[in-house]
Amino acid sequence: MPVTSLLLIIITSLFFTGIIIRTKSILSGRKGPGIFQPLKDIWRLFRKGAVYSKTTSFVFQVAPSVYFSSVLVAVLFIPFGDQRGLISFNGDFVFFAYTLALGKFFMIISSLDTGSSFEGMGASREALYSLLVEPAFFILMGSFALLTGHTSFFEIFSTLHFGSYISYAVGTLAAFVIVIIAMVENSRMPVDDPKTHLELTMIHEVMILDNSGFDLGLIFYTTNLKFAMYGAIIANFFLTPGHELYYSIPIFIATQALFAIGVGIIESFMARFRMNHNPQFIFTLTSISLLIFLGVLLMLGKII
Amino acid sequence: MSFSNWIFLVTVLFLFLTIFVNEGWKGSMAALGVLVNAGLSSFIAIKVFCGQPCQENIYGGYIFGNIPVRVDALAAWFILLTNFTLLTGILYGRRYMKQYKGQRANLSLHFVSYIVIHFSMIGIFCVQNFLAFLCVWEMMAICSFLLVIFEHHKIETIKAGINYLVQAHIGIVFLMIGFIWIHFHTGSYDFNAITQYSSAVTHAVSFVLFSCFFIGFGIKAGFVPFHTWLPYAHPAAPAHISGIMSGVIIKLGIFGILRMLLLIKGNYLVMGYTVLIISVISGVYGVMLAIVQHNVKKLLAYHSIENIGIIGIGIGLGAIGIGMHNSYLAFAGFAGALLHTLNHSLFKSLLFYCAGTVYQATHTMDIEHLGGLIRKMPHTAFLFLVAALAICGLPPFNGFISEFLIYSGLFHAIHLDKLSLAMNMIVSICGLVLIGGLALLCFTKAFGVIFLGTERHPHQAQVQEAEFSKLFPKYLVAVLIILIGIVPQFFVGVIEKPLALFTSGLPADASVSAFISTLQKISISVAGLILLSALTFLVRKKITASKNISSAPTWGCGYVAPTPKLQYTANSFVRSYRKLVKPVLMMNKKETEMKGIFPEPVHTVTHPYDRMEALLIDTPIRYLKGFMRRFRFLQNGNPQFYILYGVIFIFIAIVIPLLLNVAHYIIQLFKQI
């Protein structure tokens, strides 16, 4: 059933941030909030009133909704092992990436709409970093298109199979790249620290300084959804065809949980980079994905 | 009577009408002329699409001989999109020019040039005789020059105009070389002679011929490094002229390249790779420069270079497809290129019209001086947003569809052949992705700083929304932009006819028809995206309606006295980007240093400049000037001297043949000895 993936992603998205926060609190020796705390926060935000800046226009009102629905539409493309996503066609990952970009576009202009210097700063960084991360994703998908001869998420993941040693290296690298892309896109640790309270060093959080109430809740939930979406892509590397549902669902959930715990661990033991070193770091992703591309070329015997 | 005669008659009639009517009516008369011409030519074009190719011969006197006028599907496609943009252009321009009241002669010339340029463009698409083609091409070049220099009392306008004229003629020189070359070998002026000649010679020779035409048409299209006229001409022209120049006039170059690809027989792989590489460079370089511009129109002009790059990627991919006998590649490439030609003509003209409206309301084009216009000009802001989203290639707008076509071709080609193809494709994909990302950065900056936030600068006049007649043509364009985004399968269906010209010789491929169903799925996803956004927004509205909503100043993180000056500026928005690309771009930065105990206000001014232009145009010109300076003594302003030069010239002209004869005679003599 094509709905499986959507349902699973939505279910896992509910717990995702909770697991991250729990991991962080355990690792730092605190008691910490429960797993459901972020959900409760979002629920409370949904029921709150809002304060809108006087300088804002309709763009500010529309943007969170567009952001949420862009991510939700992107989720529809993610397959689940050998089951299609709700929408699937050749080259669907192009649509996937560009839909996410649409949401980003709206978030960026909505933060410029407030006319705040901090939010402009966040918007500028978000635009630049998401631009830098994009080539890595496309080269990665290009490598898989080269490897499998297909150009849609579902076909790529359902025909992907690892055989030789070099292919395991490629698979590991690819998972690594996706993890880092997810971290950058969700403004997490090595690039951005959402928990810092110095606006000058934040990216995503500083963009939404003026959002409140339902909008803020929507934005927070969208972040969870986005995390779970990337987690689902990583899980798909392990859901090779032939697995029955009672194997693949636990694998999927385990991958998501591991991913969330991994994010928590990274955030606990890693310091944030200096802001002006971020572009170099993000750009290394592109070189890693080029490495993957070369690896695939080697596997297919196109070199030599 | 044949259709070319009709169009000619209509053009002449409306020329006279436009000249002789009252000043207030000139614009409307020109609009009517363009409308009638557009109706006539669109009728022919639609007939061609329905499968009745139009062909006729005009007798052009002793010099031209027979001028064949053939309208094939490619010409028909370009005629249709030209007609639409020129029509919206004149509808908008008619109102735009109202503020130049009193310049009667100037307005006459402007509107007359507009009618003539429409006529000459239809001519360019249909005429298939070298001489006649060069004539209409020249007519188009001169008319566009006249249109650009409307505000000719401004020194920078006239400079930009001359720059444009010179570069246009360098392009024409290359076209002439190509045509003379063909005529020399075949003795014919007909375009078919190109096919005849190029199929008889080796691939290398036909490649040189192709390069010759590519440079000629590439200057018009604005491929890097032939792009340097664009950033000057577009800001100088009135908004509707910038719109049609960027929308359709630079597409004449694309048309020429496509036409030559149809006519020249040679190694398509090499041609394709060449076009592809140049296009990727054009696209990335264009948008990289666009980001650092702070003049709205100049920014848009650099985006034209970027979009020409995208179209070129499509053309290159298509040519590679023909070279590899792969109809899917040829389909994806050429369909992407043709559709993006239409798409770019739509969103770019809309952007320029919006920029023009902003200019007339605020009298400035400097982004840093604008801001907060969305409350005073909501319609213009909305239209600009639509066009900005479209130019970034985001769904659900038209730009995405053509980029998607090109992407799917590139991803399809990646596993087809050897290493070289895969490497080329991955670099092109990378280029296209970068173009998309950079465009997003650029247009969030442009839209955000122009329309959002608060006013950065007090404006002299009351800023208000444009009237309906100015908005109407813009909405017309916007509707088409959204339509293409939502039902792409229909528009890709329309371009099947011109596509068939390119793919007819290739084996039929089942995946091409599968592509239409892919487009249907895109259509569904796009509709889903829109519906979902609307639904979320409605839910939000419903829930927040019962809640306590208040408004307050923007949160200044504890700072309680905000002024508009605190806002992020366009320059600071792109600062980290600018630092990143410093090695590639040329930024002339002027900074005053802080001095003394009570320092004066400090200013930093940056002037972005084009490194390619500095390298390829400015440096050679400087050397040329230095060389020519040595001969300055000849120009001493003394008429007697000039007469002397004339006499010397005539003397030399007579003596040289004589001397040659003598030399020849002596050599013969020696040989006899």
PDB file of C-alpha atoms in Angstrom, chain A residues 89, chain B residues 328 331 335 404-405 488-496 499 510-523:
ATOM      1  CA  PHE A  89       7.346   9.282 -11.537  1.00  0.00           C
TER       2      PHE A  89
ATOM      3  CA  TYR B 328      14.447  10.574 -25.617  1.00  0.00           C
ATOM      4  CA  PHE B 331      13.026  15.161 -27.033  1.00  0.00           C
ATOM      5  CA  ALA B 335      11.390  20.349 -25.536  1.00  0.00           C
ATOM      6  CA  PHE B 404      12.335  19.452 -15.172  1.00  0.00           C
ATOM      7  CA  LEU B 405      12.403  18.432 -18.828  1.00  0.00           C
ATOM      8  CA  PRO B 488       2.211  21.245 -18.523  1.00  0.00           C
ATOM      9  CA  GLN B 489       1.097  18.222 -20.546  1.00  0.00           C
ATOM     10  CA  PHE B 490      -0.990  20.451 -22.785  1.00  0.00           C
ATOM     11  CA  PHE B 491       1.863  22.835 -23.577  1.00  0.00           C
ATOM     12  CA  VAL B 492       4.371  20.058 -24.143  1.00  0.00           C
ATOM     13  CA  GLY B 493       1.768  18.568 -26.480  1.00  0.00           C
ATOM     14  CA  VAL B 494       1.698  21.825 -28.410  1.00  0.00           C
ATOM     15  CA  ILE B 495       5.432  21.853 -29.027  1.00  0.00           C
ATOM     16  CA  GLU B 496       5.388  18.345 -30.462  1.00  0.00           C
ATOM     17  CA  LEU B 499      10.042  19.012 -31.873  1.00  0.00           C
ATOM     18  CA  ALA B 510       8.264   4.559 -26.217  1.00  0.00           C
ATOM     19  CA  SER B 511       9.588   6.502 -23.240  1.00  0.00           C
ATOM     20  CA  VAL B 512       8.762   9.771 -25.015  1.00  0.00           C
ATOM     21  CA  SER B 513       5.055   9.072 -24.811  1.00  0.00           C
ATOM     22  CA  ALA B 514       5.571   7.874 -21.243  1.00  0.00           C
ATOM     23  CA  PHE B 515       6.891  11.329 -20.565  1.00  0.00           C
ATOM     24  CA  ILE B 516       3.515  12.914 -21.164  1.00  0.00           C
ATOM     25  CA  SER B 517       2.058  10.708 -18.435  1.00  0.00           C
ATOM     26  CA  THR B 518       4.885  11.816 -16.154  1.00  0.00           C
ATOM     27  CA  LEU B 519       3.813  15.367 -16.841  1.00  0.00           C
ATOM     28  CA  GLN B 520       0.279  14.431 -15.902  1.00  0.00           C
ATOM     29  CA  LYS B 521       1.564  13.170 -12.583  1.00  0.00           C
ATOM     30  CA  ILE B 522       3.440  16.432 -12.103  1.00  0.00           C
ATOM     31  CA  SER B 523       0.223  18.208 -12.836  1.00  0.00           C
TER      32      SER B 523
END
